[in-house]
GROMACS .gro file of C-alpha atoms in nm:
model
  289
    1MET     CA    1   1.700   1.720   6.128
    2ARG     CA    2   2.078   1.615   5.887
    3ARG     CA    3   1.922   1.242   5.885
    4ARG     CA    4   1.608   1.400   5.850
    5LYS     CA    5   1.689   1.607   5.510
    6PHE     CA    6   1.938   1.359   5.383
    7LEU     CA    7   1.637   1.065   5.371
    8THR     CA    8   1.467   1.278   5.191
    9LEU     CA    9   1.730   1.346   4.939
   10LEU     CA   10   1.707   1.035   4.873
   11GLY     CA   11   1.355   0.913   4.808
   12SER     CA   12   1.342   1.208   4.572
   13ALA     CA   13   1.583   1.104   4.396
   14ALA     CA   14   1.515   0.701   4.410
   15VAL     CA   15   1.140   0.873   4.225
   16ALA     CA   16   1.321   1.101   4.034
   17CYS     CA   17   1.572   0.790   3.838
   18PRO     CA   18   1.280   0.640   3.704
   19LEU     CA   19   1.168   0.888   3.568
   20ALA     CA   20   1.411   1.028   3.368
   21ALA     CA   21   1.514   0.656   3.257
   22ARG     CA   22   1.179   0.622   3.147
   23ALA     CA   23   1.263   0.962   2.949
   24GLN     CA   24   1.544   0.873   2.801
   25GLN     CA   25   1.399   0.525   2.730
   26THR     CA   26   1.103   0.714   2.501
   27SER     CA   27   1.298   0.944   2.389
   28LYS     CA   28   1.519   0.657   2.173
   29ARG     CA   29   1.193   0.456   2.055
   30PRO     CA   30   1.197   0.443   1.730
   31THR     CA   31   0.888   0.656   1.526
   32VAL     CA   32   0.772   0.390   1.166
   33ALA     CA   33   0.534   0.577   0.953
   34PHE     CA   34   0.250   0.400   0.811
   35LEU     CA   35   0.088   0.571   0.530
   36LEU     CA   36  -0.144   0.389   0.308
   37PRO     CA   37  -0.468   0.552   0.007
   38SER     CA   38  -0.694   0.407   0.329
   39SER     CA   39  -0.832   0.186   0.624
   40LEU     CA   40  -0.883  -0.117   0.534
   41SER     CA   41  -0.736  -0.265   0.926
   42GLY     CA   42  -0.387  -0.362   0.773
   43GLU     CA   43  -0.315  -0.181   1.012
   44VAL     CA   44  -0.349  -0.445   1.261
   45VAL     CA   45  -0.180  -0.694   1.028
   46PHE     CA   46   0.134  -0.462   1.009
   47THR     CA   47   0.163  -0.407   1.413
   48GLU     CA   48   0.040  -0.776   1.494
   49ARG     CA   49   0.403  -0.883   1.240
   50LEU     CA   50   0.589  -0.596   1.406
   51GLY     CA   51   0.507  -0.739   1.803
   52GLU     CA   52   0.606  -1.123   1.699
   53LEU     CA   53   0.940  -0.949   1.588
   54GLY     CA   54   0.968  -0.778   1.872
   55TRP     CA   55   0.844  -0.431   1.871
   56ILE     CA   56   0.591  -0.399   2.069
   57GLU     CA   57   0.390  -0.008   1.954
   58GLY     CA   58   0.424   0.215   2.263
   59ARG     CA   59   0.640   0.054   2.411
   60ASN     CA   60   0.899   0.009   2.221
   61VAL     CA   61   0.813   0.180   1.867
   62ALA     CA   62   0.631   0.450   1.793
   63ILE     CA   63   0.375   0.392   1.483
   64GLU     CA   64   0.177   0.726   1.302
   65TYR     CA   65  -0.094   0.641   1.099
   66ARG     CA   66  -0.108   0.890   0.724
   67TRP     CA   67  -0.439   0.818   0.479
   68SER     CA   68  -0.351   0.966   0.162
   69GLU     CA   69  -0.736   0.900   0.049
   70GLY     CA   70  -0.558   0.851  -0.313
   71ARG     CA   71  -0.468   1.263  -0.299
   72PRO     CA   72  -0.114   1.348  -0.417
   73GLU     CA   73  -0.178   1.706  -0.232
   74ARG     CA   74  -0.205   1.456   0.128
   75VAL     CA   75   0.072   1.284  -0.035
   76ALA     CA   76   0.319   1.554  -0.077
   77GLU     CA   77   0.138   1.740   0.316
   78ILE     CA   78   0.260   1.405   0.501
   79ALA     CA   79   0.532   1.371   0.317
   80ALA     CA   80   0.654   1.712   0.501
   81GLU     CA   81   0.527   1.633   0.761
   82LEU     CA   82   0.686   1.260   0.818
   83VAL     CA   83   1.042   1.441   0.735
   84GLN     CA   84   0.968   1.748   0.978
   85LYS     CA   85   0.873   1.428   1.264
   86LYS     CA   86   1.171   1.281   1.147
   87VAL     CA   87   1.075   0.941   1.139
   88HIS     CA   88   1.281   0.638   1.142
   89VAL     CA   89   1.124   0.427   0.837
   90ILE     CA   90   0.802   0.461   0.580
   91VAL     CA   91   0.635   0.168   0.508
   92THR     CA   92   0.375   0.324   0.198
   93TYR     CA   93   0.217   0.278  -0.123
   94GLY     CA   94   0.378   0.217  -0.478
   95GLY     CA   95   0.163   0.573  -0.551
   96ALA     CA   96   0.358   0.797  -0.299
   97VAL     CA   97   0.744   0.679  -0.311
   98ALA     CA   98   0.803   0.974  -0.584
   99THR     CA   99   0.692   1.189  -0.325
  100LEU     CA  100   0.868   1.067  -0.046
  101LYS     CA  101   1.192   1.048  -0.279
  102GLN     CA  102   1.193   1.411  -0.296
  103ALA     CA  103   1.119   1.545  -0.016
  104THR     CA  104   1.374   1.253   0.186
  105THR     CA  105   1.690   1.045   0.083
  106SER     CA  106   1.804   0.952   0.414
  107ILE     CA  107   1.491   0.812   0.610
  108PRO     CA  108   1.420   0.473   0.484
  109ILE     CA  109   1.119   0.392   0.308
  110VAL     CA  110   0.980   0.006   0.229
  111LEU     CA  111   0.675   0.047  -0.087
  112ILE     CA  112   0.482  -0.205  -0.200
  113ALA     CA  113   0.460  -0.097  -0.496
  114TYR     CA  114   0.259  -0.247  -0.876
  115ASP     CA  115   0.635  -0.233  -1.016
  116PRO     CA  116   0.852  -0.077  -0.893
  117VAL     CA  117   1.128  -0.137  -1.150
  118GLY     CA  118   0.901  -0.068  -1.427
  119SER     CA  119   0.764   0.258  -1.248
  120GLY     CA  120   1.146   0.407  -1.189
  121LEU     CA  121   1.126   0.351  -0.884
  122VAL     CA  122   1.372   0.192  -0.762
  123ALA     CA  123   1.741   0.029  -1.028
  124SER     CA  124   1.663  -0.360  -0.989
  125LEU     CA  125   1.465  -0.618  -0.790
  126SER     CA  126   1.836  -0.722  -0.678
  127ARG     CA  127   1.960  -0.408  -0.544
  128PRO     CA  128   1.711  -0.097  -0.528
  129GLY     CA  129   1.891   0.135  -0.473
  130GLY     CA  130   1.944   0.483  -0.242
  131ASN     CA  131   1.663   0.503   0.096
  132VAL     CA  132   1.407   0.238  -0.071
  133THR     CA  133   1.357  -0.079  -0.067
  134GLY     CA  134   1.014  -0.382   0.031
  135LEU     CA  135   0.754  -0.555  -0.225
  136SER     CA  136   0.642  -0.560  -0.587
  137MET     CA  137   0.323  -0.687  -0.632
  138GLN     CA  138   0.453  -0.800  -0.974
  139GLY     CA  139   0.156  -0.655  -1.151
  140PRO     CA  140   0.275  -0.736  -1.540
  141GLU     CA  141   0.206  -1.097  -1.446
  142SER     CA  142  -0.096  -1.063  -1.191
  143ALA     CA  143  -0.278  -0.845  -1.470
  144GLY     CA  144  -0.194  -1.119  -1.762
  145LYS     CA  145  -0.355  -1.374  -1.471
  146ARG     CA  146  -0.673  -1.168  -1.435
  147LEU     CA  147  -0.691  -1.149  -1.814
  148GLU     CA  148  -0.659  -1.489  -1.859
  149LEU     CA  149  -0.965  -1.531  -1.619
  150LEU     CA  150  -1.164  -1.352  -1.837
  151ARG     CA  151  -1.104  -1.471  -2.120
  152GLN     CA  152  -1.157  -1.853  -1.961
  153LEU     CA  153  -1.510  -1.718  -1.744
  154VAL     CA  154  -1.658  -1.519  -2.093
  155PRO     CA  155  -1.524  -1.701  -2.379
  156SER     CA  156  -1.700  -1.449  -2.640
  157LEU     CA  157  -1.506  -1.166  -2.485
  158ARG     CA  158  -1.358  -0.965  -2.742
  159ARG     CA  159  -1.458  -0.556  -2.630
  160LEU     CA  160  -1.285  -0.473  -2.301
  161ALA     CA  161  -1.374  -0.165  -2.122
  162ILE     CA  162  -1.058  -0.063  -1.820
  163LEU     CA  163  -1.191   0.101  -1.583
  164PHE     CA  164  -0.893   0.335  -1.426
  165PRO     CA  165  -0.875   0.673  -1.145
  166ALA     CA  166  -0.745   0.933  -1.342
  167ASP     CA  167  -0.709   1.165  -1.048
  168TYR     CA  168  -0.404   0.876  -0.941
  169SER     CA  169  -0.150   0.876  -1.146
  170ALA     CA  170   0.056   0.562  -1.042
  171ALA     CA  171  -0.252   0.413  -1.227
  172GLY     CA  172  -0.097   0.482  -1.528
  173LEU     CA  173   0.127   0.181  -1.531
  174GLU     CA  174  -0.175  -0.097  -1.508
  175LYS     CA  175  -0.353   0.029  -1.755
  176ASP     CA  176  -0.079   0.112  -2.045
  177ASN     CA  177   0.023  -0.262  -1.992
  178VAL     CA  178  -0.352  -0.400  -1.940
  179GLN     CA  179  -0.397  -0.239  -2.241
  180THR     CA  180  -0.087  -0.347  -2.466
  181MET     CA  181  -0.169  -0.713  -2.318
  182ALA     CA  182  -0.545  -0.718  -2.426
  183ARG     CA  183  -0.454  -0.645  -2.813
  184ASN     CA  184  -0.192  -0.844  -2.818
  185LEU     CA  185  -0.449  -1.066  -2.692
  186GLY     CA  186  -0.605  -0.925  -3.041
  187LEU     CA  187  -0.883  -0.732  -2.779
  188GLU     CA  188  -1.107  -0.438  -2.811
  189VAL     CA  189  -0.991  -0.212  -2.592
  190GLU     CA  190  -1.130   0.105  -2.423
  191PRO     CA  191  -0.973   0.323  -2.177
  192HIS     CA  192  -1.228   0.482  -1.944
  193GLY     CA  193  -1.079   0.701  -1.641
  194THR     CA  194  -1.264   0.876  -1.426
  195PRO     CA  195  -1.266   1.026  -1.093
  196THR     CA  196  -1.294   0.700  -0.825
  197ARG     CA  197  -1.297   0.935  -0.500
  198ARG     CA  198  -1.676   1.043  -0.518
  199ALA     CA  199  -1.945   0.702  -0.604
  200GLU     CA  200  -2.128   0.931  -0.819
  201ASP     CA  201  -1.855   0.997  -1.088
  202ILE     CA  202  -1.906   0.610  -1.156
  203ALA     CA  203  -2.270   0.600  -1.300
  204PRO     CA  204  -2.192   0.797  -1.599
  205VAL     CA  205  -1.922   0.582  -1.693
  206PHE     CA  206  -2.117   0.286  -1.713
  207ASP     CA  207  -2.415   0.413  -1.895
  208ALA     CA  208  -2.145   0.517  -2.118
  209LEU     CA  209  -2.056   0.088  -2.110
  210LYS     CA  210  -2.416  -0.001  -2.243
  211GLY     CA  211  -2.329  -0.231  -2.537
  212LYS     CA  212  -2.050  -0.164  -2.559
  213ALA     CA  213  -1.826  -0.371  -2.377
  214ASP     CA  214  -1.787  -0.712  -2.313
  215ALA     CA  215  -1.580  -0.715  -1.992
  216LEU     CA  216  -1.493  -0.493  -1.774
  217TYR     CA  217  -1.155  -0.498  -1.618
  218VAL     CA  218  -1.073  -0.201  -1.298
  219ILE     CA  219  -0.751  -0.096  -1.243
  220SER     CA  220  -0.645  -0.204  -0.889
  221HIS     CA  221  -0.552   0.098  -0.801
  222ILE     CA  222  -0.973   0.248  -0.736
  223TYR     CA  223  -1.231   0.372  -0.441
  224ASN     CA  224  -1.527   0.274  -0.440
  225GLY     CA  225  -1.519  -0.089  -0.549
  226ALA     CA  226  -1.864  -0.224  -0.373
  227ARG     CA  227  -2.004   0.067  -0.533
  228ILE     CA  228  -1.853  -0.075  -0.865
  229ALA     CA  229  -1.945  -0.405  -0.846
  230THR     CA  230  -2.294  -0.366  -0.754
  231LEU     CA  231  -2.343  -0.179  -1.117
  232ALA     CA  232  -2.134  -0.387  -1.318
  233LEU     CA  233  -2.338  -0.634  -1.153
  234ASN     CA  234  -2.701  -0.474  -1.217
  235MET     CA  235  -2.520  -0.448  -1.621
  236ARG     CA  236  -2.449  -0.854  -1.618
  237LEU     CA  237  -2.157  -0.685  -1.725
  238PRO     CA  238  -1.775  -0.905  -1.592
  239THR     CA  239  -1.543  -0.715  -1.470
  240THR     CA  240  -1.223  -0.842  -1.276
  241PHE     CA  241  -1.019  -0.655  -1.002
  242GLU     CA  242  -0.770  -0.729  -0.783
  243ALA     CA  243  -1.048  -0.805  -0.465
  244GLY     CA  244  -1.356  -0.759  -0.606
  245GLY     CA  245  -1.589  -0.823  -0.929
  246LEU     CA  246  -1.695  -1.152  -1.047
  247MET     CA  247  -1.322  -1.281  -1.090
  248SER     CA  248  -1.032  -1.165  -0.897
  249TYR     CA  249  -0.675  -1.260  -0.846
  250GLY     CA  250  -0.362  -1.070  -0.702
  251PRO     CA  251  -0.118  -1.109  -0.395
  252ASP     CA  252  -0.262  -1.181  -0.102
  253GLY     CA  253  -0.234  -0.801   0.052
  254ALA     CA  254  -0.158  -0.922   0.418
  255ASP     CA  255   0.109  -1.098   0.327
  256LEU     CA  256   0.231  -0.806   0.197
  257LEU     CA  257   0.139  -0.589   0.529
  258ARG     CA  258   0.347  -0.860   0.658
  259ARG     CA  259   0.578  -0.901   0.523
  260ALA     CA  260   0.659  -0.505   0.501
  261ALA     CA  261   0.688  -0.554   0.871
  262ASP     CA  262   1.032  -0.775   0.815
  263PHE     CA  263   1.146  -0.434   0.604
  264VAL     CA  264   1.086  -0.248   0.895
  265ASP     CA  265   1.237  -0.513   1.136
  266LYS     CA  266   1.577  -0.582   0.960
  267ILE     CA  267   1.567  -0.126   0.890
  268LEU     CA  268   1.571  -0.047   1.265
  269ARG     CA  269   1.855  -0.292   1.350
  270GLY     CA  270   2.103  -0.172   1.134
  271ALA     CA  271   2.029  -0.322   0.751
  272LYS     CA  272   2.067  -0.018   0.426
  273PRO     CA  273   1.735  -0.053   0.330
  274GLY     CA  274   1.922   0.005  -0.049
  275GLU     CA  275   2.064  -0.392   0.020
  276LEU     CA  276   1.801  -0.493   0.072
  277PRO     CA  277   1.624  -0.668  -0.193
  278ILE     CA  278   1.292  -0.609  -0.358
  279GLU     CA  279   1.078  -0.893  -0.289
  280GLN     CA  280   0.810  -1.065  -0.500
  281PRO     CA  281   0.482  -1.203  -0.375
  282THR     CA  282   0.446  -1.561  -0.236
  283LYS     CA  283   0.091  -1.586  -0.189
  284PHE     CA  284  -0.172  -1.568  -0.415
  285THR     CA  285  -0.589  -1.536  -0.356
  286GLN     CA  286  -0.790  -1.602  -0.644
  287LYS     CA  287  -1.221  -1.586  -0.647
  288ARG     CA  288  -1.393  -1.724  -1.001
  289PRO     CA  289  -1.750  -1.812  -0.969
   0.00000   0.00000   0.00000
């Protein structure tokens, strides 16, 4: 009887030990938050790169995916949620960083931003400081290149319209840069700000542009790009934005997300974000007729 009781206890312990070990591993598994304006399959590239670095989703790392839809109030809600969850790293875009920095000074933030220094998100490229590091999209340089290509394609360009999302404050820096550069080139500039999350808000802008613009520059923080491209084509209005229109030029988005995963790997292995230099894009994509 005693032998049977001993074997029963031994069997129970054998079952309980692996369960306890797995529970302990799960509790130690770091959580990475992935916050972007919208889902464009970028999470797949990011997750694949993490896997190549040894971080397998569901096995030794958890990933929380969130989409802000470009709404500042949504970013604030997500920031509070992620801080409460005590995630280990947050990967995000420039427009969300200021809100996240207000929500936490301890959780590392890996950003992908238009101009991190110019927008005041980091102290410098070499030593960003605080809890932020990541990648610059080399915004002003890319914008200048797009303007240069647009002038080559439209030699008669004199009047440039700029379309930007008025309900997204982070787009203001790019809009101001493009406006300054265009005026330095002797172009007349007419900025048009409008909410761009709703497709019906865009058509009135094109109605207002008829006969008043030789080309259109679309700020990269934009929604409904396909709708914009269609309206521009119908008007025969040469248009440029980061990934569409008659021509486009900008950093390779997939490459930026893969390199963001490299930052996460370093941070999870003990690196301090404020001491990791902000990196510049190394791959660019260009489309022209």
